[in-house]
Amino acid sequence: EVQLVESGGGLVKPGGSLRLSCAASGFNFSNAWMSWVRQAPGEGLEWVGRIKSQTDGGTTDYAAPVKGRFTISRDDSKNTLYLQMNSLKTEDTALYYCTTLQRYGECRFWGQGTLVTVSS
Amino acid sequence: QSALTQPASVSGSPGQSITISCTGTSSDVGSYNLVAWYQQHPGKVPKFMIYEVSKRPSGVSNRFSGSKSGNTASLTISGLQAEDEADYYCCSYAGSSTFPYVFGTGTKVTVL
């Protein structure tokens, strides 16, 4: 059974940093593309970014609102995905989901999400 | 890169069929048969419902079907049931855009 468990969310002040983790199990993590998707309270789904498998180059891509501030990485030895968030803004307040990602954007499996609140 | 446009809400009575539209551009929906749909009940995690415009993953009811014409994709729910009341999001591949994928704005489905 595929399991994705996010952690690391919390309350942070504007301008601060936070690192989210996503522990994966039940599938071959090292061969998987992964993504982060967020959802602000009462709002729709929004892409944060993606990371390819190491065999496909391990490269990352980011949505415009977070580019230059957020960094996605992975540790295949720990089956864990990370999201480093710097220079946080109040508009980054959202539930952050970790998902598996097919090449053309299908998110077949989702974690339960971890809540990030950016407020002074 | 703008979000795909969906109606804010769609409603129907039990047993009826409803259709949710998802309008993009020639750079995303119109260029690729790579549209997915997600269902999200209140307070729950999104569920993967449709991929490649019209294919259903294992376990998804055949009451859900997808189609596409030009720059607009559609999700049809047949035989509407109370449990179908949820938010629905489309998502399209967008090729070599700033970011390769784009979500829709979301549609609230209400079962009357």
PDB file of N, CA, C and O in Angstrom, chain B residues 53-91:
ATOM      1  N   VAL B  53      -7.448  12.353 -20.323  1.00  0.00           N
ATOM      2  CA  VAL B  53      -8.768  12.848 -20.759  1.00  0.00           C
ATOM      3  C   VAL B  53      -9.919  11.943 -20.339  1.00  0.00           C
ATOM      4  O   VAL B  53     -10.925  12.424 -19.819  1.00  0.00           O
ATOM      5  N   SER B  54      -9.804  10.627 -20.580  1.00  0.00           N
ATOM      6  CA  SER B  54     -10.978   9.772 -20.427  1.00  0.00           C
ATOM      7  C   SER B  54     -10.717   8.424 -19.774  1.00  0.00           C
ATOM      8  O   SER B  54     -11.627   7.594 -19.712  1.00  0.00           O
ATOM      9  N   LYS B  55      -9.517   8.184 -19.296  1.00  0.00           N
ATOM     10  CA  LYS B  55      -9.212   6.886 -18.703  1.00  0.00           C
ATOM     11  C   LYS B  55      -9.455   6.921 -17.199  1.00  0.00           C
ATOM     12  O   LYS B  55      -9.155   7.912 -16.542  1.00  0.00           O
ATOM     13  N   ARG B  56     -10.006   5.832 -16.693  1.00  0.00           N
ATOM     14  CA  ARG B  56     -10.279   5.737 -15.256  1.00  0.00           C
ATOM     15  C   ARG B  56      -9.286   4.807 -14.580  1.00  0.00           C
ATOM     16  O   ARG B  56      -9.086   3.673 -15.039  1.00  0.00           O
ATOM     17  N   PRO B  57      -8.699   5.259 -13.465  1.00  0.00           N
ATOM     18  CA  PRO B  57      -7.857   4.341 -12.683  1.00  0.00           C
ATOM     19  C   PRO B  57      -8.721   3.226 -12.100  1.00  0.00           C
ATOM     20  O   PRO B  57      -9.940   3.365 -11.978  1.00  0.00           O
ATOM     21  N   SER B  58      -8.070   2.158 -11.734  1.00  0.00           N
ATOM     22  CA  SER B  58      -8.774   1.047 -11.115  1.00  0.00           C
ATOM     23  C   SER B  58      -9.523   1.526  -9.872  1.00  0.00           C
ATOM     24  O   SER B  58      -8.992   2.286  -9.058  1.00  0.00           O
ATOM     25  N   GLY B  59     -10.768   1.102  -9.748  1.00  0.00           N
ATOM     26  CA  GLY B  59     -11.552   1.416  -8.572  1.00  0.00           C
ATOM     27  C   GLY B  59     -12.454   2.634  -8.701  1.00  0.00           C
ATOM     28  O   GLY B  59     -13.306   2.859  -7.830  1.00  0.00           O
ATOM     29  N   VAL B  60     -12.280   3.398  -9.764  1.00  0.00           N
ATOM     30  CA  VAL B  60     -13.139   4.573  -9.969  1.00  0.00           C
ATOM     31  C   VAL B  60     -14.401   4.145 -10.717  1.00  0.00           C
ATOM     32  O   VAL B  60     -14.325   3.445 -11.731  1.00  0.00           O
ATOM     33  N   SER B  61     -15.524   4.585 -10.216  1.00  0.00           N
ATOM     34  CA  SER B  61     -16.808   4.205 -10.799  1.00  0.00           C
ATOM     35  C   SER B  61     -16.917   4.622 -12.262  1.00  0.00           C
ATOM     36  O   SER B  61     -16.456   5.701 -12.659  1.00  0.00           O
ATOM     37  N   ASN B  62     -17.563   3.765 -13.063  1.00  0.00           N
ATOM     38  CA  ASN B  62     -17.756   4.091 -14.477  1.00  0.00           C
ATOM     39  C   ASN B  62     -18.851   5.131 -14.682  1.00  0.00           C
ATOM     40  O   ASN B  62     -19.210   5.469 -15.810  1.00  0.00           O
ATOM     41  N   ARG B  63     -19.397   5.661 -13.589  1.00  0.00           N
ATOM     42  CA  ARG B  63     -20.314   6.788 -13.703  1.00  0.00           C
ATOM     43  C   ARG B  63     -19.561   8.076 -14.028  1.00  0.00           C
ATOM     44  O   ARG B  63     -20.172   9.082 -14.401  1.00  0.00           O
ATOM     45  N   PHE B  64     -18.254   8.025 -13.853  1.00  0.00           N
ATOM     46  CA  PHE B  64     -17.406   9.181 -14.149  1.00  0.00           C
ATOM     47  C   PHE B  64     -16.750   8.984 -15.511  1.00  0.00           C
ATOM     48  O   PHE B  64     -16.115   7.963 -15.759  1.00  0.00           O
ATOM     49  N   SER B  65     -16.911   9.961 -16.383  1.00  0.00           N
ATOM     50  CA  SER B  65     -16.301   9.858 -17.705  1.00  0.00           C
ATOM     51  C   SER B  65     -15.754  11.211 -18.134  1.00  0.00           C
ATOM     52  O   SER B  65     -16.261  12.260 -17.724  1.00  0.00           O
ATOM     53  N   GLY B  66     -14.719  11.178 -18.950  1.00  0.00           N
ATOM     54  CA  GLY B  66     -14.086  12.401 -19.407  1.00  0.00           C
ATOM     55  C   GLY B  66     -14.050  12.487 -20.911  1.00  0.00           C
ATOM     56  O   GLY B  66     -14.071  11.475 -21.610  1.00  0.00           O
ATOM     57  N   SER B  67     -13.985  13.722 -21.398  1.00  0.00           N
ATOM     58  CA  SER B  67     -13.907  13.951 -22.833  1.00  0.00           C
ATOM     59  C   SER B  67     -13.202  15.279 -23.064  1.00  0.00           C
ATOM     60  O   SER B  67     -12.907  16.029 -22.128  1.00  0.00           O
ATOM     61  N   LYS B  68     -12.936  15.563 -24.333  1.00  0.00           N
ATOM     62  CA  LYS B  68     -12.274  16.821 -24.676  1.00  0.00           C
ATOM     63  C   LYS B  68     -12.653  17.244 -26.081  1.00  0.00           C
ATOM     64  O   LYS B  68     -12.795  16.404 -26.980  1.00  0.00           O
ATOM     65  N   SER B  69     -12.839  18.555 -26.236  1.00  0.00           N
ATOM     66  CA  SER B  69     -13.071  19.119 -27.559  1.00  0.00           C
ATOM     67  C   SER B  69     -12.346  20.449 -27.628  1.00  0.00           C
ATOM     68  O   SER B  69     -12.642  21.361 -26.850  1.00  0.00           O
ATOM     69  N   GLY B  70     -11.384  20.534 -28.516  1.00  0.00           N
ATOM     70  CA  GLY B  70     -10.615  21.765 -28.641  1.00  0.00           C
ATOM     71  C   GLY B  70      -9.883  22.099 -27.354  1.00  0.00           C
ATOM     72  O   GLY B  70      -9.151  21.263 -26.815  1.00  0.00           O
ATOM     73  N   ASN B  71     -10.088  23.299 -26.850  1.00  0.00           N
ATOM     74  CA  ASN B  71      -9.412  23.738 -25.634  1.00  0.00           C
ATOM     75  C   ASN B  71     -10.196  23.449 -24.363  1.00  0.00           C
ATOM     76  O   ASN B  71      -9.815  23.918 -23.278  1.00  0.00           O
ATOM     77  N   THR B  72     -11.275  22.701 -24.477  1.00  0.00           N
ATOM     78  CA  THR B  72     -12.130  22.421 -23.319  1.00  0.00           C
ATOM     79  C   THR B  72     -12.254  20.932 -23.059  1.00  0.00           C
ATOM     80  O   THR B  72     -12.641  20.163 -23.923  1.00  0.00           O
ATOM     81  N   ALA B  73     -11.925  20.557 -21.827  1.00  0.00           N
ATOM     82  CA  ALA B  73     -12.141  19.194 -21.362  1.00  0.00           C
ATOM     83  C   ALA B  73     -13.386  19.174 -20.495  1.00  0.00           C
ATOM     84  O   ALA B  73     -13.795  20.213 -19.950  1.00  0.00           O
ATOM     85  N   SER B  74     -13.981  18.005 -20.367  1.00  0.00           N
ATOM     86  CA  SER B  74     -15.211  17.886 -19.584  1.00  0.00           C
ATOM     87  C   SER B  74     -15.204  16.611 -18.760  1.00  0.00           C
ATOM     88  O   SER B  74     -14.676  15.587 -19.188  1.00  0.00           O
ATOM     89  N   LEU B  75     -15.811  16.715 -17.588  1.00  0.00           N
ATOM     90  CA  LEU B  75     -16.053  15.556 -16.728  1.00  0.00           C
ATOM     91  C   LEU B  75     -17.553  15.405 -16.584  1.00  0.00           C
ATOM     92  O   LEU B  75     -18.233  16.363 -16.205  1.00  0.00           O
ATOM     93  N   THR B  76     -18.061  14.232 -16.911  1.00  0.00           N
ATOM     94  CA  THR B  76     -19.481  13.947 -16.772  1.00  0.00           C
ATOM     95  C   THR B  76     -19.686  12.935 -15.669  1.00  0.00           C
ATOM     96  O   THR B  76     -18.994  11.918 -15.609  1.00  0.00           O
ATOM     97  N   ILE B  77     -20.623  13.238 -14.787  1.00  0.00           N
ATOM     98  CA  ILE B  77     -21.017  12.304 -13.742  1.00  0.00           C
ATOM     99  C   ILE B  77     -22.434  11.858 -14.064  1.00  0.00           C
ATOM    100  O   ILE B  77     -23.355  12.684 -14.103  1.00  0.00           O
ATOM    101  N   SER B  78     -22.589  10.572 -14.315  1.00  0.00           N
ATOM    102  CA  SER B  78     -23.896  10.016 -14.636  1.00  0.00           C
ATOM    103  C   SER B  78     -24.519   9.383 -13.403  1.00  0.00           C
ATOM    104  O   SER B  78     -23.796   8.949 -12.487  1.00  0.00           O
ATOM    105  N   GLY B  79     -25.837   9.334 -13.361  1.00  0.00           N
ATOM    106  CA  GLY B  79     -26.497   8.729 -12.213  1.00  0.00           C
ATOM    107  C   GLY B  79     -26.046   9.366 -10.913  1.00  0.00           C
ATOM    108  O   GLY B  79     -25.640   8.671  -9.979  1.00  0.00           O
ATOM    109  N   LEU B  80     -26.125  10.676 -10.841  1.00  0.00           N
ATOM    110  CA  LEU B  80     -25.610  11.453  -9.713  1.00  0.00           C
ATOM    111  C   LEU B  80     -26.071  10.873  -8.378  1.00  0.00           C
ATOM    112  O   LEU B  80     -27.249  10.528  -8.194  1.00  0.00           O
ATOM    113  N   GLN B  81     -25.125  10.758  -7.439  1.00  0.00           N
ATOM    114  CA  GLN B  81     -25.422  10.238  -6.106  1.00  0.00           C
ATOM    115  C   GLN B  81     -24.985  11.254  -5.052  1.00  0.00           C
ATOM    116  O   GLN B  81     -24.111  12.082  -5.304  1.00  0.00           O
ATOM    117  N   ALA B  82     -25.570  11.127  -3.877  1.00  0.00           N
ATOM    118  CA  ALA B  82     -25.246  12.063  -2.791  1.00  0.00           C
ATOM    119  C   ALA B  82     -23.749  12.094  -2.504  1.00  0.00           C
ATOM    120  O   ALA B  82     -23.176  13.144  -2.205  1.00  0.00           O
ATOM    121  N   GLU B  83     -23.093  10.955  -2.639  1.00  0.00           N
ATOM    122  CA  GLU B  83     -21.660  10.862  -2.332  1.00  0.00           C
ATOM    123  C   GLU B  83     -20.794  11.581  -3.368  1.00  0.00           C
ATOM    124  O   GLU B  83     -19.591  11.750  -3.152  1.00  0.00           O
ATOM    125  N   ASP B  84     -21.403  11.997  -4.478  1.00  0.00           N
ATOM    126  CA  ASP B  84     -20.638  12.710  -5.501  1.00  0.00           C
ATOM    127  C   ASP B  84     -20.481  14.190  -5.161  1.00  0.00           C
ATOM    128  O   ASP B  84     -19.760  14.916  -5.846  1.00  0.00           O
ATOM    129  N   GLU B  85     -21.187  14.625  -4.134  1.00  0.00           N
ATOM    130  CA  GLU B  85     -21.078  16.030  -3.731  1.00  0.00           C
ATOM    131  C   GLU B  85     -19.672  16.283  -3.203  1.00  0.00           C
ATOM    132  O   GLU B  85     -19.232  15.720  -2.202  1.00  0.00           O
ATOM    133  N   ALA B  86     -18.954  17.137  -3.924  1.00  0.00           N
ATOM    134  CA  ALA B  86     -17.535  17.367  -3.650  1.00  0.00           C
ATOM    135  C   ALA B  86     -17.034  18.478  -4.561  1.00  0.00           C
ATOM    136  O   ALA B  86     -17.776  18.979  -5.416  1.00  0.00           O
ATOM    137  N   ASP B  87     -15.778  18.835  -4.371  1.00  0.00           N
ATOM    138  CA  ASP B  87     -15.107  19.743  -5.300  1.00  0.00           C
ATOM    139  C   ASP B  87     -14.355  18.904  -6.333  1.00  0.00           C
ATOM    140  O   ASP B  87     -13.801  17.853  -6.005  1.00  0.00           O
ATOM    141  N   TYR B  88     -14.334  19.402  -7.560  1.00  0.00           N
ATOM    142  CA  TYR B  88     -13.656  18.696  -8.641  1.00  0.00           C
ATOM    143  C   TYR B  88     -12.660  19.644  -9.313  1.00  0.00           C
ATOM    144  O   TYR B  88     -12.985  20.805  -9.607  1.00  0.00           O
ATOM    145  N   TYR B  89     -11.469  19.125  -9.565  1.00  0.00           N
ATOM    146  CA  TYR B  89     -10.416  19.914 -10.189  1.00  0.00           C
ATOM    147  C   TYR B  89      -9.898  19.199 -11.425  1.00  0.00           C
ATOM    148  O   TYR B  89      -9.631  17.996 -11.386  1.00  0.00           O
ATOM    149  N   CYS B  90      -9.715  19.959 -12.491  1.00  0.00           N
ATOM    150  CA  CYS B  90      -9.035  19.406 -13.655  1.00  0.00           C
ATOM    151  C   CYS B  90      -7.565  19.823 -13.605  1.00  0.00           C
ATOM    152  O   CYS B  90      -7.175  20.724 -12.847  1.00  0.00           O
ATOM    153  N   CYS B  91      -6.766  19.159 -14.384  1.00  0.00           N
ATOM    154  CA  CYS B  91      -5.348  19.475 -14.464  1.00  0.00           C
ATOM    155  C   CYS B  91      -4.867  19.082 -15.849  1.00  0.00           C
ATOM    156  O   CYS B  91      -5.211  18.004 -16.345  1.00  0.00           O
TER     157      CYS B  91
END
